[in-house]
């Protein structure tokens, strides 16, 4: 599979928020239309709209759900698998950027910017490709 990092960055340049830029570049690989993904993750941008978890990280979680969920509404059993898939991804993001929190990443309280939005978006895309798409490229 070809890298879609350039597509992620183009999405952001077009005005997609951080979460939309990441989610919309990969959603088709998991059977979701781009318009549906765009709408579903809209409020995840800017740290879930109120400076919480980084929107690019939230997009990673969204994509994990699309890939891993068993979608068994009567007896859902895939939650632990989803959590276990996401955990090393979020750890990789923290290892690189020291936080998952948008406000902290942007240095709003400290004045010390840990990572730009563009950098966070690129990092999330690289992590998605490393952890979720690795078998697609083998």
JSON list of C-alpha atoms in Angstrom, two decimals:
[
{"chain": "A", "resi": 1, "resn": "UNK", "atom": "CA", "xyz": [0.00, 0.00, 0.00]},
{"chain": "A", "resi": 2, "resn": "UNK", "atom": "CA", "xyz": [1.27, 3.45, -0.87]},
{"chain": "A", "resi": 3, "resn": "UNK", "atom": "CA", "xyz": [1.67, 5.97, 1.90]},
{"chain": "A", "resi": 4, "resn": "UNK", "atom": "CA", "xyz": [-1.19, 8.40, 2.34]},
{"chain": "A", "resi": 5, "resn": "UNK", "atom": "CA", "xyz": [0.70, 10.89, 4.49]},
{"chain": "A", "resi": 6, "resn": "UNK", "atom": "CA", "xyz": [0.75, 13.39, 1.63]},
{"chain": "A", "resi": 7, "resn": "UNK", "atom": "CA", "xyz": [-3.05, 13.02, 1.34]},
{"chain": "A", "resi": 8, "resn": "UNK", "atom": "CA", "xyz": [-3.37, 13.68, 5.08]},
{"chain": "A", "resi": 9, "resn": "UNK", "atom": "CA", "xyz": [-1.36, 16.87, 4.76]},
{"chain": "A", "resi": 10, "resn": "UNK", "atom": "CA", "xyz": [-3.34, 17.97, 1.67]},
{"chain": "A", "resi": 11, "resn": "UNK", "atom": "CA", "xyz": [-6.57, 17.43, 3.61]},
{"chain": "A", "resi": 12, "resn": "UNK", "atom": "CA", "xyz": [-5.32, 19.71, 6.36]},
{"chain": "A", "resi": 13, "resn": "UNK", "atom": "CA", "xyz": [-4.25, 22.37, 3.86]},
{"chain": "A", "resi": 14, "resn": "UNK", "atom": "CA", "xyz": [-7.77, 22.25, 2.37]},
{"chain": "A", "resi": 15, "resn": "UNK", "atom": "CA", "xyz": [-9.21, 23.18, 5.77]},
{"chain": "A", "resi": 16, "resn": "UNK", "atom": "CA", "xyz": [-9.97, 19.79, 7.29]},
{"chain": "A", "resi": 17, "resn": "UNK", "atom": "CA", "xyz": [-9.35, 19.88, 11.03]},
{"chain": "A", "resi": 18, "resn": "UNK", "atom": "CA", "xyz": [-6.62, 17.67, 12.48]},
{"chain": "A", "resi": 19, "resn": "UNK", "atom": "CA", "xyz": [-8.93, 14.74, 13.10]},
{"chain": "A", "resi": 20, "resn": "UNK", "atom": "CA", "xyz": [-10.65, 14.98, 9.72]},
{"chain": "A", "resi": 21, "resn": "UNK", "atom": "CA", "xyz": [-7.32, 15.21, 7.90]},
{"chain": "A", "resi": 22, "resn": "UNK", "atom": "CA", "xyz": [-6.18, 11.88, 9.35]},
{"chain": "A", "resi": 23, "resn": "UNK", "atom": "CA", "xyz": [-9.47, 9.97, 9.44]},
{"chain": "A", "resi": 24, "resn": "UNK", "atom": "CA", "xyz": [-10.55, 10.94, 5.93]},
{"chain": "A", "resi": 25, "resn": "UNK", "atom": "CA", "xyz": [-7.28, 9.86, 4.34]},
{"chain": "A", "resi": 26, "resn": "UNK", "atom": "CA", "xyz": [-7.68, 6.26, 5.53]},
{"chain": "A", "resi": 27, "resn": "UNK", "atom": "CA", "xyz": [-11.40, 5.64, 6.16]},
{"chain": "A", "resi": 28, "resn": "UNK", "atom": "CA", "xyz": [-12.03, 4.03, 2.77]},
{"chain": "A", "resi": 29, "resn": "UNK", "atom": "CA", "xyz": [-9.60, 1.25, 3.68]},
{"chain": "A", "resi": 30, "resn": "UNK", "atom": "CA", "xyz": [-12.07, 0.25, 6.40]},
{"chain": "A", "resi": 31, "resn": "UNK", "atom": "CA", "xyz": [-15.27, 0.59, 4.36]},
{"chain": "A", "resi": 32, "resn": "UNK", "atom": "CA", "xyz": [-16.31, 4.09, 5.41]},
{"chain": "A", "resi": 33, "resn": "UNK", "atom": "CA", "xyz": [-17.17, 6.89, 2.99]},
{"chain": "A", "resi": 34, "resn": "UNK", "atom": "CA", "xyz": [-15.06, 10.04, 3.35]},
{"chain": "A", "resi": 35, "resn": "UNK", "atom": "CA", "xyz": [-18.10, 12.28, 3.86]},
{"chain": "A", "resi": 36, "resn": "UNK", "atom": "CA", "xyz": [-19.30, 10.05, 6.70]},
{"chain": "A", "resi": 37, "resn": "UNK", "atom": "CA", "xyz": [-15.88, 10.07, 8.36]},
{"chain": "A", "resi": 38, "resn": "UNK", "atom": "CA", "xyz": [-15.61, 13.84, 7.88]},
{"chain": "A", "resi": 39, "resn": "UNK", "atom": "CA", "xyz": [-18.88, 14.33, 9.71]},
{"chain": "A", "resi": 40, "resn": "UNK", "atom": "CA", "xyz": [-18.19, 11.71, 12.41]},
{"chain": "A", "resi": 41, "resn": "UNK", "atom": "CA", "xyz": [-14.90, 13.21, 13.57]},
{"chain": "A", "resi": 42, "resn": "UNK", "atom": "CA", "xyz": [-15.64, 16.91, 13.08]},
{"chain": "A", "resi": 43, "resn": "UNK", "atom": "CA", "xyz": [-15.86, 17.72, 16.80]},
{"chain": "A", "resi": 44, "resn": "UNK", "atom": "CA", "xyz": [-12.64, 15.83, 17.57]},
{"chain": "A", "resi": 45, "resn": "UNK", "atom": "CA", "xyz": [-10.58, 18.67, 16.11]},
{"chain": "A", "resi": 46, "resn": "UNK", "atom": "CA", "xyz": [-8.90, 21.24, 18.33]},
{"chain": "A", "resi": 47, "resn": "UNK", "atom": "CA", "xyz": [-8.61, 18.75, 21.15]},
{"chain": "A", "resi": 48, "resn": "UNK", "atom": "CA", "xyz": [-12.23, 17.58, 20.91]},
{"chain": "A", "resi": 49, "resn": "UNK", "atom": "CA", "xyz": [-13.36, 21.16, 20.53]},
{"chain": "A", "resi": 50, "resn": "UNK", "atom": "CA", "xyz": [-12.30, 22.23, 24.00]},
{"chain": "A", "resi": 51, "resn": "UNK", "atom": "CA", "xyz": [-8.59, 21.49, 24.07]},
{"chain": "A", "resi": 52, "resn": "UNK", "atom": "CA", "xyz": [-8.66, 17.91, 25.36]},
{"chain": "A", "resi": 53, "resn": "UNK", "atom": "CA", "xyz": [-7.11, 14.92, 23.58]},
{"chain": "A", "resi": 54, "resn": "UNK", "atom": "CA", "xyz": [-5.36, 15.85, 20.34]},
{"chain": "A", "resi": 55, "resn": "UNK", "atom": "CA", "xyz": [-7.74, 15.49, 17.39]},
{"chain": "A", "resi": 56, "resn": "UNK", "atom": "CA", "xyz": [-5.16, 13.61, 15.33]},
{"chain": "A", "resi": 57, "resn": "UNK", "atom": "CA", "xyz": [-4.89, 11.07, 18.16]},
{"chain": "A", "resi": 58, "resn": "UNK", "atom": "CA", "xyz": [-8.70, 10.86, 18.32]},
{"chain": "A", "resi": 59, "resn": "UNK", "atom": "CA", "xyz": [-8.65, 10.06, 14.60]},
{"chain": "A", "resi": 60, "resn": "UNK", "atom": "CA", "xyz": [-6.25, 7.20, 15.31]},
{"chain": "A", "resi": 61, "resn": "UNK", "atom": "CA", "xyz": [-8.76, 5.82, 17.82]},
{"chain": "A", "resi": 62, "resn": "UNK", "atom": "CA", "xyz": [-11.59, 6.22, 15.29]},
{"chain": "A", "resi": 63, "resn": "UNK", "atom": "CA", "xyz": [-9.61, 4.26, 12.69]},
{"chain": "A", "resi": 64, "resn": "UNK", "atom": "CA", "xyz": [-8.79, 1.51, 15.21]},
{"chain": "A", "resi": 65, "resn": "UNK", "atom": "CA", "xyz": [-12.51, 1.13, 15.88]},
{"chain": "A", "resi": 66, "resn": "UNK", "atom": "CA", "xyz": [-13.22, 0.89, 12.16]},
{"chain": "A", "resi": 67, "resn": "UNK", "atom": "CA", "xyz": [-10.59, -1.80, 11.74]},
{"chain": "A", "resi": 68, "resn": "UNK", "atom": "CA", "xyz": [-10.98, -3.86, 14.90]},
{"chain": "A", "resi": 69, "resn": "UNK", "atom": "CA", "xyz": [-14.62, -3.69, 16.03]},
{"chain": "A", "resi": 70, "resn": "UNK", "atom": "CA", "xyz": [-16.65, -6.85, 15.54]},
{"chain": "A", "resi": 71, "resn": "UNK", "atom": "CA", "xyz": [-19.80, -4.70, 15.20]},
{"chain": "A", "resi": 72, "resn": "UNK", "atom": "CA", "xyz": [-21.74, -7.35, 17.11]},
{"chain": "A", "resi": 73, "resn": "UNK", "atom": "CA", "xyz": [-24.50, -5.26, 18.63]},
{"chain": "A", "resi": 74, "resn": "UNK", "atom": "CA", "xyz": [-25.99, -8.17, 20.56]},
{"chain": "A", "resi": 75, "resn": "UNK", "atom": "CA", "xyz": [-22.75, -9.42, 22.12]},
{"chain": "A", "resi": 76, "resn": "UNK", "atom": "CA", "xyz": [-19.91, -6.96, 21.55]},
{"chain": "A", "resi": 77, "resn": "UNK", "atom": "CA", "xyz": [-16.59, -8.65, 22.27]},
{"chain": "A", "resi": 78, "resn": "UNK", "atom": "CA", "xyz": [-13.97, -6.58, 20.49]},
{"chain": "A", "resi": 79, "resn": "UNK", "atom": "CA", "xyz": [-13.51, -3.75, 23.00]},
{"chain": "A", "resi": 80, "resn": "UNK", "atom": "CA", "xyz": [-10.39, -5.18, 24.65]},
{"chain": "A", "resi": 81, "resn": "UNK", "atom": "CA", "xyz": [-8.85, -5.90, 21.26]},
{"chain": "A", "resi": 82, "resn": "UNK", "atom": "CA", "xyz": [-9.54, -2.32, 20.19]},
{"chain": "A", "resi": 83, "resn": "UNK", "atom": "CA", "xyz": [-8.01, -0.94, 23.40]},
{"chain": "A", "resi": 84, "resn": "UNK", "atom": "CA", "xyz": [-4.96, -3.19, 23.00]},
{"chain": "A", "resi": 85, "resn": "UNK", "atom": "CA", "xyz": [-4.51, -2.05, 19.40]},
{"chain": "A", "resi": 86, "resn": "UNK", "atom": "CA", "xyz": [-4.73, 1.63, 20.31]},
{"chain": "A", "resi": 87, "resn": "UNK", "atom": "CA", "xyz": [-2.47, 1.53, 23.38]},
{"chain": "A", "resi": 88, "resn": "UNK", "atom": "CA", "xyz": [0.89, 1.17, 21.58]},
{"chain": "A", "resi": 89, "resn": "UNK", "atom": "CA", "xyz": [-0.22, 3.77, 19.05]},
{"chain": "A", "resi": 90, "resn": "UNK", "atom": "CA", "xyz": [-0.93, 6.37, 21.70]},
{"chain": "A", "resi": 91, "resn": "UNK", "atom": "CA", "xyz": [2.29, 5.42, 23.48]},
{"chain": "A", "resi": 92, "resn": "UNK", "atom": "CA", "xyz": [4.22, 5.98, 20.25]},
{"chain": "A", "resi": 93, "resn": "UNK", "atom": "CA", "xyz": [2.64, 9.43, 19.99]},
{"chain": "A", "resi": 94, "resn": "UNK", "atom": "CA", "xyz": [3.54, 10.27, 23.60]},
{"chain": "A", "resi": 95, "resn": "UNK", "atom": "CA", "xyz": [7.07, 8.94, 23.12]},
{"chain": "A", "resi": 96, "resn": "UNK", "atom": "CA", "xyz": [7.52, 11.37, 20.25]},
{"chain": "A", "resi": 97, "resn": "UNK", "atom": "CA", "xyz": [5.57, 14.37, 21.56]},
{"chain": "A", "resi": 98, "resn": "UNK", "atom": "CA", "xyz": [5.41, 13.96, 25.37]},
{"chain": "A", "resi": 99, "resn": "UNK", "atom": "CA", "xyz": [1.63, 14.38, 25.57]},
{"chain": "A", "resi": 100, "resn": "UNK", "atom": "CA", "xyz": [-1.74, 13.46, 24.07]},
{"chain": "A", "resi": 101, "resn": "UNK", "atom": "CA", "xyz": [-3.31, 16.69, 25.28]},
{"chain": "A", "resi": 102, "resn": "UNK", "atom": "CA", "xyz": [-3.82, 19.43, 22.68]},
{"chain": "A", "resi": 103, "resn": "UNK", "atom": "CA", "xyz": [-3.46, 22.26, 25.17]},
{"chain": "A", "resi": 104, "resn": "UNK", "atom": "CA", "xyz": [-0.17, 20.84, 26.43]},
{"chain": "A", "resi": 105, "resn": "UNK", "atom": "CA", "xyz": [1.12, 20.14, 22.91]},
{"chain": "A", "resi": 106, "resn": "UNK", "atom": "CA", "xyz": [0.35, 23.74, 21.94]},
{"chain": "A", "resi": 107, "resn": "UNK", "atom": "CA", "xyz": [1.91, 25.13, 25.13]},
{"chain": "A", "resi": 108, "resn": "UNK", "atom": "CA", "xyz": [-1.13, 27.21, 25.99]},
{"chain": "A", "resi": 109, "resn": "UNK", "atom": "CA", "xyz": [-0.44, 27.15, 29.73]},
{"chain": "A", "resi": 110, "resn": "UNK", "atom": "CA", "xyz": [3.35, 26.98, 29.64]},
{"chain": "A", "resi": 111, "resn": "UNK", "atom": "CA", "xyz": [4.28, 28.96, 26.54]},
{"chain": "A", "resi": 112, "resn": "UNK", "atom": "CA", "xyz": [6.37, 25.98, 25.42]},
{"chain": "A", "resi": 113, "resn": "UNK", "atom": "CA", "xyz": [5.05, 24.42, 22.21]},
{"chain": "A", "resi": 114, "resn": "UNK", "atom": "CA", "xyz": [5.83, 20.70, 22.20]},
{"chain": "A", "resi": 115, "resn": "UNK", "atom": "CA", "xyz": [4.55, 20.06, 18.66]},
{"chain": "A", "resi": 116, "resn": "UNK", "atom": "CA", "xyz": [2.70, 22.01, 15.97]},
{"chain": "A", "resi": 117, "resn": "UNK", "atom": "CA", "xyz": [-0.70, 20.88, 14.71]},
{"chain": "A", "resi": 118, "resn": "UNK", "atom": "CA", "xyz": [0.91, 20.00, 11.39]},
{"chain": "A", "resi": 119, "resn": "UNK", "atom": "CA", "xyz": [3.53, 17.94, 13.20]},
{"chain": "A", "resi": 120, "resn": "UNK", "atom": "CA", "xyz": [0.91, 16.12, 15.28]},
{"chain": "A", "resi": 121, "resn": "UNK", "atom": "CA", "xyz": [-1.09, 15.32, 12.16]},
{"chain": "A", "resi": 122, "resn": "UNK", "atom": "CA", "xyz": [1.96, 13.93, 10.37]},
{"chain": "A", "resi": 123, "resn": "UNK", "atom": "CA", "xyz": [2.97, 11.90, 13.43]},
{"chain": "A", "resi": 124, "resn": "UNK", "atom": "CA", "xyz": [-0.53, 10.42, 13.74]},
{"chain": "A", "resi": 125, "resn": "UNK", "atom": "CA", "xyz": [-0.51, 9.47, 10.05]},
{"chain": "A", "resi": 126, "resn": "UNK", "atom": "CA", "xyz": [2.88, 7.78, 10.39]},
{"chain": "A", "resi": 127, "resn": "UNK", "atom": "CA", "xyz": [1.62, 5.86, 13.43]},
{"chain": "A", "resi": 128, "resn": "UNK", "atom": "CA", "xyz": [-1.55, 4.76, 11.59]},
{"chain": "A", "resi": 129, "resn": "UNK", "atom": "CA", "xyz": [0.56, 3.48, 8.72]},
{"chain": "A", "resi": 130, "resn": "UNK", "atom": "CA", "xyz": [2.98, 1.70, 11.04]},
{"chain": "A", "resi": 131, "resn": "UNK", "atom": "CA", "xyz": [0.44, 0.04, 13.33]},
{"chain": "A", "resi": 132, "resn": "UNK", "atom": "CA", "xyz": [-2.81, -0.32, 11.36]},
{"chain": "A", "resi": 133, "resn": "UNK", "atom": "CA", "xyz": [-1.64, -0.68, 7.80]},
{"chain": "A", "resi": 134, "resn": "UNK", "atom": "CA", "xyz": [1.57, -2.66, 8.18]},
{"chain": "A", "resi": 135, "resn": "UNK", "atom": "CA", "xyz": [0.04, -5.92, 6.94]},
{"chain": "A", "resi": 136, "resn": "UNK", "atom": "CA", "xyz": [-1.49, -4.13, 3.95]},
{"chain": "A", "resi": 137, "resn": "UNK", "atom": "CA", "xyz": [2.00, -3.19, 2.75]},
{"chain": "A", "resi": 138, "resn": "UNK", "atom": "CA", "xyz": [3.58, -6.62, 3.25]}
]
